[in-house]
PDB file of C-alpha atoms and ligand atoms in Angstrom:
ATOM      1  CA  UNK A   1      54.249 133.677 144.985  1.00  0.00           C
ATOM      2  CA  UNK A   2      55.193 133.702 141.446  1.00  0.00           C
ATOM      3  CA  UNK A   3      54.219 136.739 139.138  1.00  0.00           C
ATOM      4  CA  UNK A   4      51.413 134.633 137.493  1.00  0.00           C
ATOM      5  CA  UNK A   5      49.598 133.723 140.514  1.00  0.00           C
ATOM      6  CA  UNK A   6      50.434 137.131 141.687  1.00  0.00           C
ATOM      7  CA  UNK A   7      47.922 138.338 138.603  1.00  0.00           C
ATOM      8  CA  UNK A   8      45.231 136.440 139.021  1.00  0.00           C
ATOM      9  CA  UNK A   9      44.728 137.414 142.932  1.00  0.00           C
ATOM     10  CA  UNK A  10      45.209 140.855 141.929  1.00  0.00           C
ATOM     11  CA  UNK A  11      42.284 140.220 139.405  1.00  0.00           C
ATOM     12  CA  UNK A  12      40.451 138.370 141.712  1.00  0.00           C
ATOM     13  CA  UNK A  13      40.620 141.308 144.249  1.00  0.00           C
ATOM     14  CA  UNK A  14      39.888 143.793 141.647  1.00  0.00           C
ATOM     15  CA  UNK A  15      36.304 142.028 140.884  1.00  0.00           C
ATOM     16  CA  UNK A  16      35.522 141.477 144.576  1.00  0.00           C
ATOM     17  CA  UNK A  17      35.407 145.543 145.474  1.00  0.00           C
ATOM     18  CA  UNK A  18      34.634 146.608 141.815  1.00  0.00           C
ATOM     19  CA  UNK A  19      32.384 149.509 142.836  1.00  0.00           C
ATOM     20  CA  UNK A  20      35.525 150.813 144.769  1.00  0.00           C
ATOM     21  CA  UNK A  21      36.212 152.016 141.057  1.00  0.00           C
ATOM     22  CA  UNK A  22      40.042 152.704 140.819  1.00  0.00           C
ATOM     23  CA  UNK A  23      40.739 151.894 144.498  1.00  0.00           C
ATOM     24  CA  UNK A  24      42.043 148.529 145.137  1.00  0.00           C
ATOM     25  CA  UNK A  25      42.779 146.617 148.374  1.00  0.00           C
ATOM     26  CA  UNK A  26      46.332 147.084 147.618  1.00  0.00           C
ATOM     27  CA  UNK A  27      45.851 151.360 148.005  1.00  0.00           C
ATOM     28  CA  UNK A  28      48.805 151.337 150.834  1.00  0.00           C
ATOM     29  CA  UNK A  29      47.826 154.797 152.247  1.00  0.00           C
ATOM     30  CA  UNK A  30      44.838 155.613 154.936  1.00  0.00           C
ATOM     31  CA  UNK A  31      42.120 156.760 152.223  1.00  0.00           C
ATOM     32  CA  UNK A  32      40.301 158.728 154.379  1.00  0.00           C
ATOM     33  CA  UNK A  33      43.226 160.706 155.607  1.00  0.00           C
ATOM     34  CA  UNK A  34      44.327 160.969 151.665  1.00  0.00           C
ATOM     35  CA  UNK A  35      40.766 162.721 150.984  1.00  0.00           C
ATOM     36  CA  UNK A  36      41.347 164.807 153.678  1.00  0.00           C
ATOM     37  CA  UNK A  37      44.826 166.150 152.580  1.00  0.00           C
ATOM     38  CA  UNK A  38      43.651 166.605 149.386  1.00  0.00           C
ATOM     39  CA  UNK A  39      40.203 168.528 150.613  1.00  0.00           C
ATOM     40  CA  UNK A  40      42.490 170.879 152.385  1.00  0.00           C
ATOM     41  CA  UNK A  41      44.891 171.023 148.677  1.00  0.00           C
ATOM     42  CA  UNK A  42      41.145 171.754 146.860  1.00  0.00           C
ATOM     43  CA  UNK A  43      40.184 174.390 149.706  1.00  0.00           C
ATOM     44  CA  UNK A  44      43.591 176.430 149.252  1.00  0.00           C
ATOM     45  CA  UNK A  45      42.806 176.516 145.667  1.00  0.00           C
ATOM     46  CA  UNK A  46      39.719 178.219 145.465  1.00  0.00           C
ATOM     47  CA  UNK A  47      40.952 180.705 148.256  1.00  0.00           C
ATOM     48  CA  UNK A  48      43.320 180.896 145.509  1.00  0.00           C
ATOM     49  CA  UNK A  49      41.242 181.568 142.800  1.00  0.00           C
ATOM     50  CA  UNK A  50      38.882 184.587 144.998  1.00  0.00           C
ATOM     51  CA  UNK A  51      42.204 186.245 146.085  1.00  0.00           C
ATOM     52  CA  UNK A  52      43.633 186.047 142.334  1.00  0.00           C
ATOM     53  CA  UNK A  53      40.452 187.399 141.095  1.00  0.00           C
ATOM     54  CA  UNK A  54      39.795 190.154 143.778  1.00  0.00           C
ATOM     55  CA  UNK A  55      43.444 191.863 142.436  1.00  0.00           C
ATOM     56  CA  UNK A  56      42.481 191.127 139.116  1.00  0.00           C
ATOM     57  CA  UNK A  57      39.344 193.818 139.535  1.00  0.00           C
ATOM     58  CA  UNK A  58      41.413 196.020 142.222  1.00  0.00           C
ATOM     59  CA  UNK A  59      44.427 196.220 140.695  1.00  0.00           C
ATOM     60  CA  UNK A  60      45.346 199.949 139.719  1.00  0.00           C
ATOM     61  CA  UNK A  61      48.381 202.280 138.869  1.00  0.00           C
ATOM     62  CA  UNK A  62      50.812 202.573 136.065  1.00  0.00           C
ATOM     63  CA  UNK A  63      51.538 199.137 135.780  1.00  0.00           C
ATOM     64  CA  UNK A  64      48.175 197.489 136.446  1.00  0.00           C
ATOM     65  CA  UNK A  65      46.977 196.093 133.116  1.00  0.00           C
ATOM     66  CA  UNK A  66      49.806 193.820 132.667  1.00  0.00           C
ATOM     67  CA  UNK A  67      49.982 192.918 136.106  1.00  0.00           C
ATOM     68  CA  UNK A  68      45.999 192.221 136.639  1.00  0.00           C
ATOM     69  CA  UNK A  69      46.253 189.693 132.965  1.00  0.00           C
ATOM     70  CA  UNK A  70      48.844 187.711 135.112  1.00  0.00           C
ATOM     71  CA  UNK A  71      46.360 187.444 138.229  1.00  0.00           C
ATOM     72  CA  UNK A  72      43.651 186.555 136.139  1.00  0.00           C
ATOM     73  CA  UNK A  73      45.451 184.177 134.236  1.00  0.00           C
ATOM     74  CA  UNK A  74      46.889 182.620 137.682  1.00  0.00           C
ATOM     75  CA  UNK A  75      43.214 182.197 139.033  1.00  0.00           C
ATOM     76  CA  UNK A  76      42.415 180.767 135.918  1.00  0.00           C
ATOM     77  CA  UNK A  77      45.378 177.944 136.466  1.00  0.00           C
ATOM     78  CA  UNK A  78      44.263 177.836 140.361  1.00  0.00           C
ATOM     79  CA  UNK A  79      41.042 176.621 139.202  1.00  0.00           C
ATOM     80  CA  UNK A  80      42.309 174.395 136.876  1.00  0.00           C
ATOM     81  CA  UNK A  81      44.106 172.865 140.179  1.00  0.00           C
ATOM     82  CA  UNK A  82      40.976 173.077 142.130  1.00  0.00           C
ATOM     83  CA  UNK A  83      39.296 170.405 138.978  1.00  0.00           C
ATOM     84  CA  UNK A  84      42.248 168.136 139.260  1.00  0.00           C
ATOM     85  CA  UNK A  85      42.045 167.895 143.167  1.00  0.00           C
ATOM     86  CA  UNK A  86      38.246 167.110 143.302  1.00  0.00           C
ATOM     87  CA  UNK A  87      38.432 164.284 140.301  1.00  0.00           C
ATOM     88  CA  UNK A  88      40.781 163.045 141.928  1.00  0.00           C
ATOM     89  CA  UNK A  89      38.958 163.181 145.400  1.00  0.00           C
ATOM     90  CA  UNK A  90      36.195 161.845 143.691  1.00  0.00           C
ATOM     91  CA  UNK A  91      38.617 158.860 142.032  1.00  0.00           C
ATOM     92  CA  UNK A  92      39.336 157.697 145.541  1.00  0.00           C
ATOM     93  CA  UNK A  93      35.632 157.337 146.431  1.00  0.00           C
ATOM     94  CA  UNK A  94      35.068 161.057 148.722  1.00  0.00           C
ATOM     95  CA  UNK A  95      33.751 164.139 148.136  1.00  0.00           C
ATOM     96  CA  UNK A  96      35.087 167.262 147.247  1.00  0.00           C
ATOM     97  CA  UNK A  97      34.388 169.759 150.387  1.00  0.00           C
ATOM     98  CA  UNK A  98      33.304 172.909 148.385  1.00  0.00           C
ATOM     99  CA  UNK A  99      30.755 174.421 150.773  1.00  0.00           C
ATOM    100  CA  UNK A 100      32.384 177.935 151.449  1.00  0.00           C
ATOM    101  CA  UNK A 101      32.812 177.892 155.543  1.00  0.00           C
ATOM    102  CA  UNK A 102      34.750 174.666 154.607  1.00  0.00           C
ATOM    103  CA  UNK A 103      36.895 176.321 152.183  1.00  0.00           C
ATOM    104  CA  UNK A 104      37.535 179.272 154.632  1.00  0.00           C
ATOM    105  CA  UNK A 105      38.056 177.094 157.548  1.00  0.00           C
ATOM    106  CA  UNK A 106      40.787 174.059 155.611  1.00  0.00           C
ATOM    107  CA  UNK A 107      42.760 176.856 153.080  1.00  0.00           C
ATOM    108  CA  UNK A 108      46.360 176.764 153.695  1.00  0.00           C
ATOM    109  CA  UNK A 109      46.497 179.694 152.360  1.00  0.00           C
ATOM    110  CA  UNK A 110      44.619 183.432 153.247  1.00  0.00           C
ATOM    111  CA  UNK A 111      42.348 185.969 151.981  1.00  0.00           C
ATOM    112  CA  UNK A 112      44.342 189.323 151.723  1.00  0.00           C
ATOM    113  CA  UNK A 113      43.281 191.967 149.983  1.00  0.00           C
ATOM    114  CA  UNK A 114      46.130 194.542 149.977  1.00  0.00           C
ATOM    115  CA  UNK A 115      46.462 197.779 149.741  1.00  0.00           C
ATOM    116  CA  UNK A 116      48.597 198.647 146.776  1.00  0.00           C
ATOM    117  CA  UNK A 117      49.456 196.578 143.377  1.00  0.00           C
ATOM    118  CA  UNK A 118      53.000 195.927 145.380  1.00  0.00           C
ATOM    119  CA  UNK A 119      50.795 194.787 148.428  1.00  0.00           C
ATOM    120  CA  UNK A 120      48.542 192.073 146.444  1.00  0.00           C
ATOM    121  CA  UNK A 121      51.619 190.615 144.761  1.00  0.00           C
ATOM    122  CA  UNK A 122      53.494 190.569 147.982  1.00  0.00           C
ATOM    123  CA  UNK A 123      50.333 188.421 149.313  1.00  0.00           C
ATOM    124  CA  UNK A 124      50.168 186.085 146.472  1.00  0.00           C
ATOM    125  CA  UNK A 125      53.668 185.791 146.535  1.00  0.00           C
ATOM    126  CA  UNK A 126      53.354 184.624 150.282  1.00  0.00           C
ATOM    127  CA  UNK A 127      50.126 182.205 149.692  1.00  0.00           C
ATOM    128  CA  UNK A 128      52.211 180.774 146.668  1.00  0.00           C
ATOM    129  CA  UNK A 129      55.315 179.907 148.945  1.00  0.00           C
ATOM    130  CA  UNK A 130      52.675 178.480 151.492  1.00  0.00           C
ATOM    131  CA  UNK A 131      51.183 176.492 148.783  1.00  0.00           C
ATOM    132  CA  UNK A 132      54.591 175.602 147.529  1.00  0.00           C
ATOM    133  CA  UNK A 133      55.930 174.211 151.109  1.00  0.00           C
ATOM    134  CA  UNK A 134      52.488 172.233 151.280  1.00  0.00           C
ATOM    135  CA  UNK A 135      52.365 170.815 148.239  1.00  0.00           C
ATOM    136  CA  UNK A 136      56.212 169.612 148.610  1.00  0.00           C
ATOM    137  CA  UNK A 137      55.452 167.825 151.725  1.00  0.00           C
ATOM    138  CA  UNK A 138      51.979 166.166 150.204  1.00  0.00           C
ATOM    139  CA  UNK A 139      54.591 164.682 147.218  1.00  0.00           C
ATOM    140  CA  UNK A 140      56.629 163.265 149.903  1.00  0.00           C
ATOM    141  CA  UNK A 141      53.913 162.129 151.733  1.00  0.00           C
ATOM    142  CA  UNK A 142      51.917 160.399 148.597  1.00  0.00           C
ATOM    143  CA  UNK A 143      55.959 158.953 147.584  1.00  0.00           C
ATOM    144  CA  UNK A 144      55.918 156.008 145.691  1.00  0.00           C
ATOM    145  CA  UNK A 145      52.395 154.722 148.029  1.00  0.00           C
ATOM    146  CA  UNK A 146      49.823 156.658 145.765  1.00  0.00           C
ATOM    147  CA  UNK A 147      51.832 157.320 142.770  1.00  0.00           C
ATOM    148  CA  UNK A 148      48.687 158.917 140.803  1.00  0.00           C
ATOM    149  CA  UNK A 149      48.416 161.175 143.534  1.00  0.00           C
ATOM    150  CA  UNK A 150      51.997 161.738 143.878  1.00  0.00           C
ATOM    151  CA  UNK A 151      52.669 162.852 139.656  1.00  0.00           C
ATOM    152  CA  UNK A 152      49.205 165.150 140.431  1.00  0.00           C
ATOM    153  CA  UNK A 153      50.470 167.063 143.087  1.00  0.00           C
ATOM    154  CA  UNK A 154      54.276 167.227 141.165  1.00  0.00           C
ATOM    155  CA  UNK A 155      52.753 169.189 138.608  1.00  0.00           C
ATOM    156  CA  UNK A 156      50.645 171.526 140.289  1.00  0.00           C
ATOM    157  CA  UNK A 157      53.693 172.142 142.786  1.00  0.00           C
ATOM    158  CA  UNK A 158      56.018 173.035 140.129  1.00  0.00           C
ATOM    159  CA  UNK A 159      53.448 175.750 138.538  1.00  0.00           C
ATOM    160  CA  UNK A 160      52.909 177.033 142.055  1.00  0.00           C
ATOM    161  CA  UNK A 161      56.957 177.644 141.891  1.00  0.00           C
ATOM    162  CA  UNK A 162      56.248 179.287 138.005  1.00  0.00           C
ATOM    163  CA  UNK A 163      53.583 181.210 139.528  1.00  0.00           C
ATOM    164  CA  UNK A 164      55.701 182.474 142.823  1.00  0.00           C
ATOM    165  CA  UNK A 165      58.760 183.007 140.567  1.00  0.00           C
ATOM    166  CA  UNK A 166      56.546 185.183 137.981  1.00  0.00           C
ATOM    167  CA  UNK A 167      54.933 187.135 141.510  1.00  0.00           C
ATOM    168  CA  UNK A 168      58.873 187.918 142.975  1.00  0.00           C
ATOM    169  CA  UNK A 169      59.348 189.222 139.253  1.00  0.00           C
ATOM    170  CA  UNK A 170      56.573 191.535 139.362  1.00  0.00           C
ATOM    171  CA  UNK A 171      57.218 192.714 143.379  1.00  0.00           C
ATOM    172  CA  UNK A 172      60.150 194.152 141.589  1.00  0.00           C
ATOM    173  CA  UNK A 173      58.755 195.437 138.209  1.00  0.00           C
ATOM    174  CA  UNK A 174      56.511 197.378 140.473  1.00  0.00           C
ATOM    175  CA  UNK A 175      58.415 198.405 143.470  1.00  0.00           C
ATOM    176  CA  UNK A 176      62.000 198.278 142.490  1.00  0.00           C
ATOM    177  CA  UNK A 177      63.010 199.463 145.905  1.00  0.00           C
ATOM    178  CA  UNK A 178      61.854 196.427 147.234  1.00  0.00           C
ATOM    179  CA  UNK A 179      64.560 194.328 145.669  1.00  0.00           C
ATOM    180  CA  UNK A 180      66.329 193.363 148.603  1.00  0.00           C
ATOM    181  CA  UNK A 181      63.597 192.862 150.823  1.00  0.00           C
ATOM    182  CA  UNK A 182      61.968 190.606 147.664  1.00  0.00           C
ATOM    183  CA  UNK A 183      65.023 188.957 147.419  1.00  0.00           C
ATOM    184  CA  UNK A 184      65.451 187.644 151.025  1.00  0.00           C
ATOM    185  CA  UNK A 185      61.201 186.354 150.911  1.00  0.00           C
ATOM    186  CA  UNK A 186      62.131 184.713 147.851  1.00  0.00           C
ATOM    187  CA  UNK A 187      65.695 183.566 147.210  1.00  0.00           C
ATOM    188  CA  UNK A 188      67.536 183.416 150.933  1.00  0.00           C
ATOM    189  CA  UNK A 189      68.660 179.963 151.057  1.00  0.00           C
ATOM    190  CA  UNK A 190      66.580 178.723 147.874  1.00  0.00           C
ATOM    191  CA  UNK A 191      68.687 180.775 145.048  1.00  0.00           C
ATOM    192  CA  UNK A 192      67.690 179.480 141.611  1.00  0.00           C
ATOM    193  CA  UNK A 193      71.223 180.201 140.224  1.00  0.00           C
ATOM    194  CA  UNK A 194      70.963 184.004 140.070  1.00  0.00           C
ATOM    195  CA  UNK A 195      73.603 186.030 140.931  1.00  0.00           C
ATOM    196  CA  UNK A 196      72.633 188.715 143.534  1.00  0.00           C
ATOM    197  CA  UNK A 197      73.009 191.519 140.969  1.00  0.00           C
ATOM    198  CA  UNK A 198      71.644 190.094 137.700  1.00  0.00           C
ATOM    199  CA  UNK A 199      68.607 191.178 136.456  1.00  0.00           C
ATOM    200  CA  UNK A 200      65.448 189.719 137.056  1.00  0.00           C
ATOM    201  CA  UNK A 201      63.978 188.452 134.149  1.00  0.00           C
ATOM    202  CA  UNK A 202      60.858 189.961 132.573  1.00  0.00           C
TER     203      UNK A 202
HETATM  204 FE1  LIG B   1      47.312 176.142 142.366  1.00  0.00          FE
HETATM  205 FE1  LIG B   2      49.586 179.276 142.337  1.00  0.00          FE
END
């Protein structure tokens, strides 16, 4: 089939299932397993967002205004996330599962509360990584199949790494002691090119 020819079915097609919006017949992944993935993306972001905002009101101690401004502004982002996942839901012709059972029951990621300022960062930090090893495997799942998709979830993966990166910062800001054991959650075989000693940046 020559490229012309090629066109004119793929116009042809595009007329035929026109209230399939941006869908076309060519979509090569299982849309209803595609809504799915991404209900479950949406559900861990609004967990997200209550946990974020929970430690922004709890947080306490010597070091808790900075610290809460950098939950708040990471539920703020999380929600930002939540938007893209449900247009996009939406896009592909489902709905976005907000009901709140739903979002408990489909989060990747917890509710913790914590006990300290040390103790909510040490959760985030662990719902981030969650969210990070999630989100990876979604981008390698969407691959070059659902490319719109795919560039979504790249950029909401790599601020989930800003966000975890900024968290392992603060575990130590707060609870220096905690260095090593920081360390290991964060950088045991994943080392971002610092040296064991240097500093961690502020
Ligand atoms: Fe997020
Ligand atoms: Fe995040």
């Amino acid at each position: 089939m020559d490229f012309v020819t090629n066109i004119e079915e793929i116009r042809k097609r595009a007329r035929r299932h026109i209230e399939e919006g941006p869908v076309t017949e060519g979509y090569a992944l299982d849309r209803k397993q595609v809504i799915r993935v991404l209900n479950d993306a949406l559900a861990t972001e609004y967990m997200c967002v209550l946990r974020y905002r929970f430690h922004y009101f709890m947080a306490t101690g010597i070091h808790s205004a900075s610290v809460a401004e950098e939950f708040m502004e990471h539920a703020r982002e999380e929600q930002a996330h939540a938007d893209q996942f449900a247009e996009r839901i939406k896009q592909l012709g489902g709905k976005p599962e907000l009901h709140p059972s739903v979002i408990a029951e489909r989060s990747h990621s917890e509710y913790r509360e914590g006990t300290s300022l040390a103790d909510m960062i040490r959760e985030d930090l662990i719902a981030e990584r969650i969210a990070i090893e999630t989100y990876s495997e979604m981008v390698r799942y969407f691959g070059d199949k659902d490319t719109t998709s795919r560039v979504m979830m790249e950029g909401i993966l790599a601020k989930e790494e800003e966000h975890a990166d900024e968290m392992a910062d603060l575990l130590f800001a707060v609870q220096p002691d905690t260095n090593q054991g920081s360390r290991r959650l964060y950088f045991s075989d994943e080392t971002l090119g610092r040296a064991e000693n240097e500093p961690v940046r502020s």
